[in-house]
Amino acid sequence: MILLESAADLRVHLDSARRGGASIGFVPTMGAFHEGHRSLMRAARAAHDLVVVSLFVNPLQFGPGEDLDRYPRDPTGDLEVVREEGVDVLFTPGVAEMYPGHPEPPLTTVHVASLSEGLCGTGRPGHFDGVATVVAKLFALVGPCTAYFGRKDAQQLAVVRRLVADLGLPVEVVGCPLVRESDGLALSSRNRNLIPEQRRAATVLYRALRAGADLVMGGERDAGRLRRVVANVATNEELARLEYAEVVGTGDLSPMETLSGEVLVAVAARVGGVRLIDNMTVTVKADGTASVDLGVMTEGEVVCAAR
Ligand code: PAF
């Protein structure tokens, strides 16, 4: 495993690997690795000659007053994880390397219209511009590759897919299953900032989605009723403050009235000072049958894929 901090070194290393015929699997991250990150690294490892992981806590995607300073950091633990997962290159650029004009913001940014605006974009204006900008830059530095993202960040995945399509970037984007603890809590680096009481309360998002999944499997196809049930359960927890519960199409993220095709049920809440998101995908086929995908447990068990 080699550790690189300079964009120029990364480019030289990867260009030479590509000339030798190597395919590159790329996992962009902000560190504080958990089993979800490991699953992305394993997917990349299984399919590519060279696995590159970037670790950069991107200031551009944090708004004023957000948790940039409190975002979990674990350089020693992260190094151990990338070694265990057989990663070839860990790219850990500093802020000045990624944004040469720093502390001035970059003059060039990437905005993926419409997809960036609802859901998390409402409470975090500018967040997805920060994500799209850093991801575009990382793709430019890494070059042609297959990039792996978790489906927990469903809106981010939609934004990145559209960015790649609109700019014609030579990157294949792969969305990997959301990973949950055994009590259903979706894995997130931010879970490290939950105190035990909040950690228990945080499962409310999963409980809310399960209630929604039960409703769908019971035959409910009205998106408004589904949204209300999910929101009701999610507000039924003293330590959690619901930010949103939405039912939207997975491609354009626009609100739905009746469930059909691929539907994203997405929730976000604050537990203490920690902002958490979660989601499930409902698929309703033309014959009216439905399946619900809530991801996988850390043990690899698939959650609720009933038809
Ligand atoms: O999902 C993340 O960890 C970040 O948003 C990403 C994609 C690495 C961009 O900073």
PDB file of C-alpha atoms and ligand atoms in Angstrom:
ATOM      1  CA  MET A   1       0.000   0.000   0.000  1.00  0.00           C
ATOM      2  CA  ILE A   2       1.366   3.392  -0.860  1.00  0.00           C
ATOM      3  CA  LEU A   3       0.317   6.662   0.689  1.00  0.00           C
ATOM      4  CA  LEU A   4       0.246   9.709  -1.610  1.00  0.00           C
ATOM      5  CA  GLU A   5      -0.521  13.309  -0.675  1.00  0.00           C
ATOM      6  CA  SER A   6       0.258  15.080  -3.940  1.00  0.00           C
ATOM      7  CA  ALA A   7      -2.066  15.179  -6.940  1.00  0.00           C
ATOM      8  CA  ALA A   8       0.938  15.129  -9.300  1.00  0.00           C
ATOM      9  CA  ASP A   9       2.316  11.932  -7.691  1.00  0.00           C
ATOM     10  CA  LEU A  10      -1.116  10.313  -7.859  1.00  0.00           C
ATOM     11  CA  ARG A  11      -1.452  11.131 -11.554  1.00  0.00           C
ATOM     12  CA  VAL A  12       2.015   9.790 -12.425  1.00  0.00           C
ATOM     13  CA  HIS A  13       1.387   6.594 -10.457  1.00  0.00           C
ATOM     14  CA  LEU A  14      -2.042   5.914 -11.948  1.00  0.00           C
ATOM     15  CA  ASP A  15      -1.127   6.878 -15.533  1.00  0.00           C
ATOM     16  CA  SER A  16       1.739   4.432 -15.402  1.00  0.00           C
ATOM     17  CA  ALA A  17      -0.504   1.680 -13.970  1.00  0.00           C
ATOM     18  CA  ARG A  18      -3.072   2.322 -16.749  1.00  0.00           C
ATOM     19  CA  ARG A  19      -0.343   2.153 -19.418  1.00  0.00           C
ATOM     20  CA  GLY A  20       0.509  -1.277 -17.995  1.00  0.00           C
ATOM     21  CA  GLY A  21      -3.126  -2.293 -18.615  1.00  0.00           C
ATOM     22  CA  ALA A  22      -4.387  -1.990 -15.026  1.00  0.00           C
ATOM     23  CA  SER A  23      -8.046  -1.212 -14.363  1.00  0.00           C
ATOM     24  CA  ILE A  24      -8.699   1.159 -11.467  1.00  0.00           C
ATOM     25  CA  GLY A  25     -11.398   0.904  -8.800  1.00  0.00           C
ATOM     26  CA  PHE A  26     -11.805   4.170  -6.914  1.00  0.00           C
ATOM     27  CA  VAL A  27     -13.454   4.768  -3.521  1.00  0.00           C
ATOM     28  CA  PRO A  28     -13.771   8.465  -2.547  1.00  0.00           C
ATOM     29  CA  THR A  29     -14.191   8.930   1.234  1.00  0.00           C
ATOM     30  CA  MET A  30     -13.929  11.361   4.112  1.00  0.00           C
ATOM     31  CA  GLY A  31     -12.374   8.729   6.411  1.00  0.00           C
ATOM     32  CA  ALA A  32     -13.416   7.438   9.878  1.00  0.00           C
ATOM     33  CA  PHE A  33     -13.974   4.117   8.152  1.00  0.00           C
ATOM     34  CA  HIS A  34     -16.692   1.647   9.083  1.00  0.00           C
ATOM     35  CA  GLU A  35     -18.055  -1.553   7.587  1.00  0.00           C
ATOM     36  CA  GLY A  36     -19.835   0.442   4.842  1.00  0.00           C
ATOM     37  CA  HIS A  37     -16.504   1.830   3.610  1.00  0.00           C
ATOM     38  CA  ARG A  38     -15.007  -1.647   3.835  1.00  0.00           C
ATOM     39  CA  SER A  39     -17.819  -2.980   1.615  1.00  0.00           C
ATOM     40  CA  LEU A  40     -16.962  -0.355  -1.044  1.00  0.00           C
ATOM     41  CA  MET A  41     -13.262  -1.233  -0.865  1.00  0.00           C
ATOM     42  CA  ARG A  42     -14.083  -4.956  -1.164  1.00  0.00           C
ATOM     43  CA  ALA A  43     -16.325  -4.344  -4.195  1.00  0.00           C
ATOM     44  CA  ALA A  44     -13.490  -2.374  -5.834  1.00  0.00           C
ATOM     45  CA  ARG A  45     -10.908  -5.015  -4.841  1.00  0.00           C
ATOM     46  CA  ALA A  46     -12.996  -7.833  -6.320  1.00  0.00           C
ATOM     47  CA  ALA A  47     -13.289  -6.131  -9.729  1.00  0.00           C
ATOM     48  CA  HIS A  48     -10.049  -4.200 -10.350  1.00  0.00           C
ATOM     49  CA  ASP A  49      -6.292  -4.557 -10.624  1.00  0.00           C
ATOM     50  CA  LEU A  50      -5.630  -1.388  -8.625  1.00  0.00           C
ATOM     51  CA  VAL A  51      -7.744  -0.003  -5.768  1.00  0.00           C
ATOM     52  CA  VAL A  52      -7.427   3.687  -4.932  1.00  0.00           C
ATOM     53  CA  VAL A  53      -9.072   5.245  -1.867  1.00  0.00           C
ATOM     54  CA  SER A  54      -9.119   8.999  -1.329  1.00  0.00           C
ATOM     55  CA  LEU A  55      -9.473  10.394   2.176  1.00  0.00           C
ATOM     56  CA  PHE A  56     -10.277  14.092   2.239  1.00  0.00           C
ATOM     57  CA  VAL A  57     -12.655  15.871   4.615  1.00  0.00           C
ATOM     58  CA  ASN A  58     -13.951  18.324   2.056  1.00  0.00           C
ATOM     59  CA  PRO A  59     -14.601  21.758   3.617  1.00  0.00           C
ATOM     60  CA  LEU A  60     -16.574  22.850   0.546  1.00  0.00           C
ATOM     61  CA  GLN A  61     -19.466  20.516   1.367  1.00  0.00           C
ATOM     62  CA  PHE A  62     -19.926  21.831   4.925  1.00  0.00           C
ATOM     63  CA  GLY A  63     -21.995  24.985   5.417  1.00  0.00           C
ATOM     64  CA  PRO A  64     -21.334  27.656   8.042  1.00  0.00           C
ATOM     65  CA  GLY A  65     -22.153  26.264  11.497  1.00  0.00           C
ATOM     66  CA  GLU A  66     -22.072  22.640  10.285  1.00  0.00           C
ATOM     67  CA  ASP A  67     -19.885  19.930  11.804  1.00  0.00           C
ATOM     68  CA  LEU A  68     -16.646  20.286   9.782  1.00  0.00           C
ATOM     69  CA  ASP A  69     -14.583  20.619  12.985  1.00  0.00           C
ATOM     70  CA  ARG A  70     -16.466  17.822  14.733  1.00  0.00           C
ATOM     71  CA  TYR A  71     -16.462  15.462  11.722  1.00  0.00           C
ATOM     72  CA  PRO A  72     -14.859  12.214  13.026  1.00  0.00           C
ATOM     73  CA  ARG A  73     -11.214  11.703  12.123  1.00  0.00           C
ATOM     74  CA  ASP A  74      -9.249   8.517  12.739  1.00  0.00           C
ATOM     75  CA  PRO A  75      -6.033   8.485  10.687  1.00  0.00           C
ATOM     76  CA  THR A  76      -4.477   5.537  12.555  1.00  0.00           C
ATOM     77  CA  GLY A  77      -7.579   3.332  12.405  1.00  0.00           C
ATOM     78  CA  ASP A  78      -8.138   4.270   8.737  1.00  0.00           C
ATOM     79  CA  LEU A  79      -4.622   3.199   7.799  1.00  0.00           C
ATOM     80  CA  GLU A  80      -5.229  -0.179   9.398  1.00  0.00           C
ATOM     81  CA  VAL A  81      -8.507  -0.600   7.472  1.00  0.00           C
ATOM     82  CA  VAL A  82      -7.017   0.164   4.045  1.00  0.00           C
ATOM     83  CA  ARG A  83      -4.165  -2.270   4.744  1.00  0.00           C
ATOM     84  CA  GLU A  84      -6.601  -4.994   5.830  1.00  0.00           C
ATOM     85  CA  GLU A  85      -8.751  -4.458   2.733  1.00  0.00           C
ATOM     86  CA  GLY A  86      -5.823  -4.742   0.340  1.00  0.00           C
ATOM     87  CA  VAL A  87      -6.075  -1.169  -0.962  1.00  0.00           C
ATOM     88  CA  ASP A  88      -3.147  -0.249  -3.234  1.00  0.00           C
ATOM     89  CA  VAL A  89      -3.121   3.552  -2.972  1.00  0.00           C
ATOM     90  CA  LEU A  90      -4.410   5.839  -0.216  1.00  0.00           C
ATOM     91  CA  PHE A  91      -4.602   9.438  -1.452  1.00  0.00           C
ATOM     92  CA  THR A  92      -4.740  11.941   1.436  1.00  0.00           C
ATOM     93  CA  PRO A  93      -4.420  15.441  -0.058  1.00  0.00           C
ATOM     94  CA  GLY A  94      -4.343  18.532   2.155  1.00  0.00           C
ATOM     95  CA  VAL A  95      -6.839  21.359   1.588  1.00  0.00           C
ATOM     96  CA  ALA A  96      -4.290  23.459  -0.336  1.00  0.00           C
ATOM     97  CA  GLU A  97      -3.637  20.534  -2.678  1.00  0.00           C
ATOM     98  CA  MET A  98      -7.328  20.207  -3.538  1.00  0.00           C
ATOM     99  CA  TYR A  99      -8.108  23.932  -3.532  1.00  0.00           C
ATOM    100  CA  PRO A 100      -4.939  25.836  -4.522  1.00  0.00           C
ATOM    101  CA  GLY A 101      -6.479  29.266  -3.764  1.00  0.00           C
ATOM    102  CA  HIS A 102      -7.397  28.207  -0.222  1.00  0.00           C
ATOM    103  CA  PRO A 103      -8.572  29.901   2.037  1.00  0.00           C
ATOM    104  CA  GLU A 104     -10.333  31.668  -0.848  1.00  0.00           C
ATOM    105  CA  PRO A 105     -13.082  29.399  -2.229  1.00  0.00           C
ATOM    106  CA  PRO A 106     -12.426  28.021  -5.737  1.00  0.00           C
ATOM    107  CA  LEU A 107     -13.798  30.157  -8.596  1.00  0.00           C
ATOM    108  CA  THR A 108     -14.903  27.065 -10.470  1.00  0.00           C
ATOM    109  CA  THR A 109     -17.551  24.884  -8.858  1.00  0.00           C
ATOM    110  CA  VAL A 110     -19.975  22.256 -10.147  1.00  0.00           C
ATOM    111  CA  HIS A 111     -23.719  22.609  -9.645  1.00  0.00           C
ATOM    112  CA  VAL A 112     -26.052  19.774 -10.547  1.00  0.00           C
ATOM    113  CA  ALA A 113     -29.343  21.622 -10.812  1.00  0.00           C
ATOM    114  CA  SER A 114     -32.626  20.312  -9.432  1.00  0.00           C
ATOM    115  CA  LEU A 115     -31.192  17.056  -7.982  1.00  0.00           C
ATOM    116  CA  SER A 116     -29.184  19.139  -5.478  1.00  0.00           C
ATOM    117  CA  GLU A 117     -32.141  21.142  -4.257  1.00  0.00           C
ATOM    118  CA  GLY A 118     -34.671  18.976  -2.369  1.00  0.00           C
ATOM    119  CA  LEU A 119     -34.183  16.462   0.481  1.00  0.00           C
ATOM    120  CA  CYS A 120     -30.814  17.195   2.166  1.00  0.00           C
ATOM    121  CA  GLY A 121     -30.271  20.140  -0.194  1.00  0.00           C
ATOM    122  CA  THR A 122     -33.092  22.037   1.528  1.00  0.00           C
ATOM    123  CA  GLY A 123     -31.488  22.018   4.976  1.00  0.00           C
ATOM    124  CA  ARG A 124     -27.930  22.094   3.620  1.00  0.00           C
ATOM    125  CA  PRO A 125     -27.861  24.688   0.828  1.00  0.00           C
ATOM    126  CA  GLY A 126     -24.648  24.417  -1.205  1.00  0.00           C
ATOM    127  CA  HIS A 127     -23.795  20.988   0.213  1.00  0.00           C
ATOM    128  CA  PHE A 128     -24.151  19.130  -3.091  1.00  0.00           C
ATOM    129  CA  ASP A 129     -22.198  21.815  -4.966  1.00  0.00           C
ATOM    130  CA  GLY A 130     -19.349  21.014  -2.575  1.00  0.00           C
ATOM    131  CA  VAL A 131     -19.792  17.293  -3.168  1.00  0.00           C
ATOM    132  CA  ALA A 132     -20.081  17.617  -6.970  1.00  0.00           C
ATOM    133  CA  THR A 133     -17.053  19.916  -7.126  1.00  0.00           C
ATOM    134  CA  VAL A 134     -14.758  17.676  -5.096  1.00  0.00           C
ATOM    135  CA  VAL A 135     -15.966  14.504  -6.822  1.00  0.00           C
ATOM    136  CA  ALA A 136     -15.406  16.065 -10.276  1.00  0.00           C
ATOM    137  CA  LYS A 137     -11.928  17.096  -9.179  1.00  0.00           C
ATOM    138  CA  LEU A 138     -11.127  13.655  -7.755  1.00  0.00           C
ATOM    139  CA  PHE A 139     -12.362  11.987 -10.967  1.00  0.00           C
ATOM    140  CA  ALA A 140     -10.096  14.328 -12.965  1.00  0.00           C
ATOM    141  CA  LEU A 141      -7.113  13.399 -10.783  1.00  0.00           C
ATOM    142  CA  VAL A 142      -7.740   9.642 -10.707  1.00  0.00           C
ATOM    143  CA  GLY A 143      -8.714   9.451 -14.390  1.00  0.00           C
ATOM    144  CA  PRO A 144     -10.712   6.677 -16.069  1.00  0.00           C
ATOM    145  CA  CYS A 145     -11.968   4.352 -13.357  1.00  0.00           C
ATOM    146  CA  THR A 146     -14.948   2.669 -11.769  1.00  0.00           C
ATOM    147  CA  ALA A 147     -16.053   4.637  -8.695  1.00  0.00           C
ATOM    148  CA  TYR A 148     -17.918   3.115  -5.739  1.00  0.00           C
ATOM    149  CA  PHE A 149     -20.478   4.982  -3.617  1.00  0.00           C
ATOM    150  CA  GLY A 150     -22.815   3.820  -0.842  1.00  0.00           C
ATOM    151  CA  ARG A 151     -26.556   3.913  -1.430  1.00  0.00           C
ATOM    152  CA  LYS A 152     -27.092   5.379   2.060  1.00  0.00           C
ATOM    153  CA  ASP A 153     -26.224   8.716   0.432  1.00  0.00           C
ATOM    154  CA  ALA A 154     -28.880   8.189  -2.224  1.00  0.00           C
ATOM    155  CA  GLN A 155     -29.136  11.848  -3.217  1.00  0.00           C
ATOM    156  CA  GLN A 156     -25.347  12.111  -3.492  1.00  0.00           C
ATOM    157  CA  LEU A 157     -25.354   9.037  -5.722  1.00  0.00           C
ATOM    158  CA  ALA A 158     -28.035  10.582  -7.982  1.00  0.00           C
ATOM    159  CA  VAL A 159     -26.050  13.846  -8.163  1.00  0.00           C
ATOM    160  CA  VAL A 160     -22.798  12.032  -9.007  1.00  0.00           C
ATOM    161  CA  ARG A 161     -24.456   9.849 -11.667  1.00  0.00           C
ATOM    162  CA  ARG A 162     -25.908  12.941 -13.327  1.00  0.00           C
ATOM    163  CA  LEU A 163     -22.609  14.842 -13.087  1.00  0.00           C
ATOM    164  CA  VAL A 164     -20.825  11.982 -14.857  1.00  0.00           C
ATOM    165  CA  ALA A 165     -23.530  11.737 -17.537  1.00  0.00           C
ATOM    166  CA  ASP A 166     -23.756  15.495 -18.186  1.00  0.00           C
ATOM    167  CA  LEU A 167     -19.996  16.068 -18.366  1.00  0.00           C
ATOM    168  CA  GLY A 168     -19.271  12.793 -20.187  1.00  0.00           C
ATOM    169  CA  LEU A 169     -16.652  11.760 -17.628  1.00  0.00           C
ATOM    170  CA  PRO A 170     -14.888   8.418 -18.291  1.00  0.00           C
ATOM    171  CA  VAL A 171     -16.086   6.969 -14.990  1.00  0.00           C
ATOM    172  CA  GLU A 172     -18.458   4.117 -14.285  1.00  0.00           C
ATOM    173  CA  VAL A 173     -20.428   4.797 -11.098  1.00  0.00           C
ATOM    174  CA  VAL A 174     -21.429   1.810  -8.963  1.00  0.00           C
ATOM    175  CA  GLY A 175     -23.913   2.161  -6.075  1.00  0.00           C
ATOM    176  CA  CYS A 176     -23.347  -0.361  -3.270  1.00  0.00           C
ATOM    177  CA  PRO A 177     -25.879  -1.519  -0.651  1.00  0.00           C
ATOM    178  CA  LEU A 178     -26.489   0.521   2.479  1.00  0.00           C
ATOM    179  CA  VAL A 179     -25.009  -1.333   5.495  1.00  0.00           C
ATOM    180  CA  ARG A 180     -26.711  -1.502   8.915  1.00  0.00           C
ATOM    181  CA  GLU A 181     -25.784  -2.457  12.473  1.00  0.00           C
ATOM    182  CA  SER A 182     -27.673  -5.465  13.880  1.00  0.00           C
ATOM    183  CA  ASP A 183     -30.281  -3.109  15.461  1.00  0.00           C
ATOM    184  CA  GLY A 184     -30.869  -1.459  12.068  1.00  0.00           C
ATOM    185  CA  LEU A 185     -28.895   1.782  12.489  1.00  0.00           C
ATOM    186  CA  ALA A 186     -27.397   2.731   9.108  1.00  0.00           C
ATOM    187  CA  LEU A 187     -23.608   2.919   9.330  1.00  0.00           C
ATOM    188  CA  SER A 188     -22.216   6.436   9.201  1.00  0.00           C
ATOM    189  CA  SER A 189     -18.940   7.970  10.331  1.00  0.00           C
ATOM    190  CA  ARG A 190     -21.048  10.455  12.304  1.00  0.00           C
ATOM    191  CA  ASN A 191     -22.420   7.619  14.496  1.00  0.00           C
ATOM    192  CA  ARG A 192     -19.130   7.929  16.391  1.00  0.00           C
ATOM    193  CA  ASN A 193     -20.354  11.274  17.726  1.00  0.00           C
ATOM    194  CA  LEU A 194     -23.483   9.765  19.335  1.00  0.00           C
ATOM    195  CA  ILE A 195     -23.454   9.249  23.108  1.00  0.00           C
ATOM    196  CA  PRO A 196     -25.060   5.905  24.206  1.00  0.00           C
ATOM    197  CA  GLU A 197     -28.525   7.407  24.839  1.00  0.00           C
ATOM    198  CA  GLN A 198     -28.521   9.088  21.401  1.00  0.00           C
ATOM    199  CA  ARG A 199     -27.159   5.938  19.788  1.00  0.00           C
ATOM    200  CA  ARG A 200     -30.226   4.052  21.052  1.00  0.00           C
ATOM    201  CA  ALA A 201     -32.587   6.817  19.886  1.00  0.00           C
ATOM    202  CA  ALA A 202     -30.947   6.930  16.433  1.00  0.00           C
ATOM    203  CA  THR A 203     -32.554   3.603  15.453  1.00  0.00           C
ATOM    204  CA  VAL A 204     -35.812   5.554  15.108  1.00  0.00           C
ATOM    205  CA  LEU A 205     -34.970   6.186  11.444  1.00  0.00           C
ATOM    206  CA  TYR A 206     -34.778   2.464  10.759  1.00  0.00           C
ATOM    207  CA  ARG A 207     -37.943   1.827  12.771  1.00  0.00           C
ATOM    208  CA  ALA A 208     -39.734   4.481  10.696  1.00  0.00           C
ATOM    209  CA  LEU A 209     -38.580   2.910   7.415  1.00  0.00           C
ATOM    210  CA  ARG A 210     -39.580  -0.582   8.625  1.00  0.00           C
ATOM    211  CA  ALA A 211     -43.063   0.733   9.389  1.00  0.00           C
ATOM    212  CA  GLY A 212     -43.172   2.131   5.857  1.00  0.00           C
ATOM    213  CA  ALA A 213     -41.904  -1.158   4.416  1.00  0.00           C
ATOM    214  CA  ASP A 214     -44.633  -3.089   6.263  1.00  0.00           C
ATOM    215  CA  LEU A 215     -47.251  -0.720   4.855  1.00  0.00           C
ATOM    216  CA  VAL A 216     -45.979  -1.199   1.285  1.00  0.00           C
ATOM    217  CA  MET A 217     -45.811  -4.960   1.671  1.00  0.00           C
ATOM    218  CA  GLY A 218     -49.393  -4.811   2.993  1.00  0.00           C
ATOM    219  CA  GLY A 219     -50.457  -3.265  -0.339  1.00  0.00           C
ATOM    220  CA  GLU A 220     -50.267   0.499   0.286  1.00  0.00           C
ATOM    221  CA  ARG A 221     -49.440   2.398  -2.938  1.00  0.00           C
ATOM    222  CA  ASP A 222     -50.352   5.934  -1.899  1.00  0.00           C
ATOM    223  CA  ALA A 223     -47.135   7.927  -1.479  1.00  0.00           C
ATOM    224  CA  GLY A 224     -48.717  10.540   0.823  1.00  0.00           C
ATOM    225  CA  ARG A 225     -49.963   7.906   3.270  1.00  0.00           C
ATOM    226  CA  LEU A 226     -46.589   6.146   3.198  1.00  0.00           C
ATOM    227  CA  ARG A 227     -44.800   9.440   3.875  1.00  0.00           C
ATOM    228  CA  ARG A 228     -47.087  10.253   6.815  1.00  0.00           C
ATOM    229  CA  VAL A 229     -46.587   6.858   8.479  1.00  0.00           C
ATOM    230  CA  VAL A 230     -42.787   7.102   8.146  1.00  0.00           C
ATOM    231  CA  ALA A 231     -42.823  10.689   9.469  1.00  0.00           C
ATOM    232  CA  ASN A 232     -45.121   9.758  12.403  1.00  0.00           C
ATOM    233  CA  VAL A 233     -42.861   6.957  13.600  1.00  0.00           C
ATOM    234  CA  ALA A 234     -39.756   9.113  13.088  1.00  0.00           C
ATOM    235  CA  THR A 235     -41.178  11.914  15.259  1.00  0.00           C
ATOM    236  CA  ASN A 236     -42.076   9.462  17.999  1.00  0.00           C
ATOM    237  CA  GLU A 237     -38.655   9.684  19.637  1.00  0.00           C
ATOM    238  CA  GLU A 238     -37.866  12.411  22.148  1.00  0.00           C
ATOM    239  CA  LEU A 239     -34.147  12.694  21.357  1.00  0.00           C
ATOM    240  CA  ALA A 240     -34.635  12.881  17.579  1.00  0.00           C
ATOM    241  CA  ARG A 241     -35.766  15.901  15.559  1.00  0.00           C
ATOM    242  CA  LEU A 242     -37.057  14.898  12.125  1.00  0.00           C
ATOM    243  CA  GLU A 243     -35.802  17.109   9.259  1.00  0.00           C
ATOM    244  CA  TYR A 244     -37.702  15.394   6.498  1.00  0.00           C
ATOM    245  CA  ALA A 245     -39.414  12.210   5.373  1.00  0.00           C
ATOM    246  CA  GLU A 246     -39.935  12.132   1.603  1.00  0.00           C
ATOM    247  CA  VAL A 247     -41.133   9.723  -1.077  1.00  0.00           C
ATOM    248  CA  VAL A 248     -39.512  10.490  -4.443  1.00  0.00           C
ATOM    249  CA  GLY A 249     -38.496   8.821  -7.718  1.00  0.00           C
ATOM    250  CA  THR A 250     -34.954   7.401  -7.497  1.00  0.00           C
ATOM    251  CA  GLY A 251     -33.821   8.972 -10.795  1.00  0.00           C
ATOM    252  CA  ASP A 252     -35.123  12.567 -10.696  1.00  0.00           C
ATOM    253  CA  LEU A 253     -35.827  12.733  -6.923  1.00  0.00           C
ATOM    254  CA  SER A 254     -39.168  14.393  -7.585  1.00  0.00           C
ATOM    255  CA  PRO A 255     -42.110  13.775  -5.194  1.00  0.00           C
ATOM    256  CA  MET A 256     -44.564  11.004  -6.084  1.00  0.00           C
ATOM    257  CA  GLU A 257     -48.289  10.610  -5.577  1.00  0.00           C
ATOM    258  CA  THR A 258     -48.668   6.913  -6.348  1.00  0.00           C
ATOM    259  CA  LEU A 259     -45.865   4.407  -5.903  1.00  0.00           C
ATOM    260  CA  SER A 260     -44.623   3.032  -9.212  1.00  0.00           C
ATOM    261  CA  GLY A 261     -41.255   1.998 -10.612  1.00  0.00           C
ATOM    262  CA  GLU A 262     -38.256   2.691  -8.362  1.00  0.00           C
ATOM    263  CA  VAL A 263     -39.125   4.830  -5.383  1.00  0.00           C
ATOM    264  CA  LEU A 264     -36.796   6.299  -2.758  1.00  0.00           C
ATOM    265  CA  VAL A 265     -38.149   6.727   0.765  1.00  0.00           C
ATOM    266  CA  ALA A 266     -35.642   9.030   2.458  1.00  0.00           C
ATOM    267  CA  VAL A 267     -35.446  10.397   5.991  1.00  0.00           C
ATOM    268  CA  ALA A 268     -33.134  12.759   7.860  1.00  0.00           C
ATOM    269  CA  ALA A 269     -33.109  13.685  11.543  1.00  0.00           C
ATOM    270  CA  ARG A 270     -30.922  15.301  14.148  1.00  0.00           C
ATOM    271  CA  VAL A 271     -30.145  13.265  17.218  1.00  0.00           C
ATOM    272  CA  GLY A 272     -28.399  15.578  19.654  1.00  0.00           C
ATOM    273  CA  GLY A 273     -26.111  17.614  17.417  1.00  0.00           C
ATOM    274  CA  VAL A 274     -25.624  14.728  14.972  1.00  0.00           C
ATOM    275  CA  ARG A 275     -27.378  14.794  11.618  1.00  0.00           C
ATOM    276  CA  LEU A 276     -28.311  11.323  10.336  1.00  0.00           C
ATOM    277  CA  ILE A 277     -29.881  10.143   7.089  1.00  0.00           C
ATOM    278  CA  ASP A 278     -31.371   6.823   6.032  1.00  0.00           C
ATOM    279  CA  ASN A 279     -33.459   5.423   3.194  1.00  0.00           C
ATOM    280  CA  MET A 280     -35.030   2.417   1.522  1.00  0.00           C
ATOM    281  CA  THR A 281     -35.843   1.702  -2.102  1.00  0.00           C
ATOM    282  CA  VAL A 282     -39.290   0.426  -3.013  1.00  0.00           C
ATOM    283  CA  THR A 283     -39.773  -1.161  -6.417  1.00  0.00           C
ATOM    284  CA  VAL A 284     -43.320  -1.449  -7.731  1.00  0.00           C
ATOM    285  CA  LYS A 285     -43.599  -3.477 -10.916  1.00  0.00           C
ATOM    286  CA  ALA A 286     -46.175  -3.016 -13.684  1.00  0.00           C
ATOM    287  CA  ASP A 287     -48.179  -5.975 -12.287  1.00  0.00           C
ATOM    288  CA  GLY A 288     -48.489  -4.065  -8.968  1.00  0.00           C
ATOM    289  CA  THR A 289     -46.168  -6.309  -6.911  1.00  0.00           C
ATOM    290  CA  ALA A 290     -43.632  -4.544  -4.711  1.00  0.00           C
ATOM    291  CA  SER A 291     -40.254  -5.241  -3.132  1.00  0.00           C
ATOM    292  CA  VAL A 292     -38.402  -3.197  -0.540  1.00  0.00           C
ATOM    293  CA  ASP A 293     -34.628  -2.875  -0.261  1.00  0.00           C
ATOM    294  CA  LEU A 294     -33.378  -1.708   3.135  1.00  0.00           C
ATOM    295  CA  GLY A 295     -29.769  -2.729   2.507  1.00  0.00           C
ATOM    296  CA  VAL A 296     -27.704  -5.356   4.320  1.00  0.00           C
ATOM    297  CA  MET A 297     -26.698  -6.003   7.919  1.00  0.00           C
ATOM    298  CA  THR A 298     -22.983  -5.960   8.821  1.00  0.00           C
ATOM    299  CA  GLU A 299     -23.194  -9.774   8.910  1.00  0.00           C
ATOM    300  CA  GLY A 300     -24.177  -9.650   5.228  1.00  0.00           C
ATOM    301  CA  GLU A 301     -27.867 -10.541   5.764  1.00  0.00           C
ATOM    302  CA  VAL A 302     -30.135  -8.813   3.209  1.00  0.00           C
ATOM    303  CA  VAL A 303     -32.858  -6.751   4.906  1.00  0.00           C
ATOM    304  CA  CYS A 304     -36.441  -7.002   3.755  1.00  0.00           C
ATOM    305  CA  ALA A 305     -36.295  -7.854   0.077  1.00  0.00           C
ATOM    306  CA  ALA A 306     -39.697  -9.556   0.212  1.00  0.00           C
ATOM    307  CA  ARG A 307     -41.997  -9.565  -2.777  1.00  0.00           C
TER     308      ARG A 307
HETATM  309  O1  PAF B   1     -19.649  10.422   0.849  1.00  0.00           O
HETATM  310  C1  PAF B   1     -18.612  11.017   1.190  1.00  0.00           C
HETATM  311  O2  PAF B   1     -17.828  10.531   2.029  1.00  0.00           O
HETATM  312  C2  PAF B   1     -18.297  12.360   0.558  1.00  0.00           C
HETATM  313  O3  PAF B   1     -19.440  13.105   0.348  1.00  0.00           O
HETATM  314  C3  PAF B   1     -17.449  12.237  -0.732  1.00  0.00           C
HETATM  315  C4  PAF B   1     -18.197  11.507  -1.817  1.00  0.00           C
HETATM  316  C5  PAF B   1     -16.155  11.511  -0.430  1.00  0.00           C
HETATM  317  C6  PAF B   1     -17.118  13.636  -1.247  1.00  0.00           C
HETATM  318  O4  PAF B   1     -16.411  14.373  -0.313  1.00  0.00           O
END
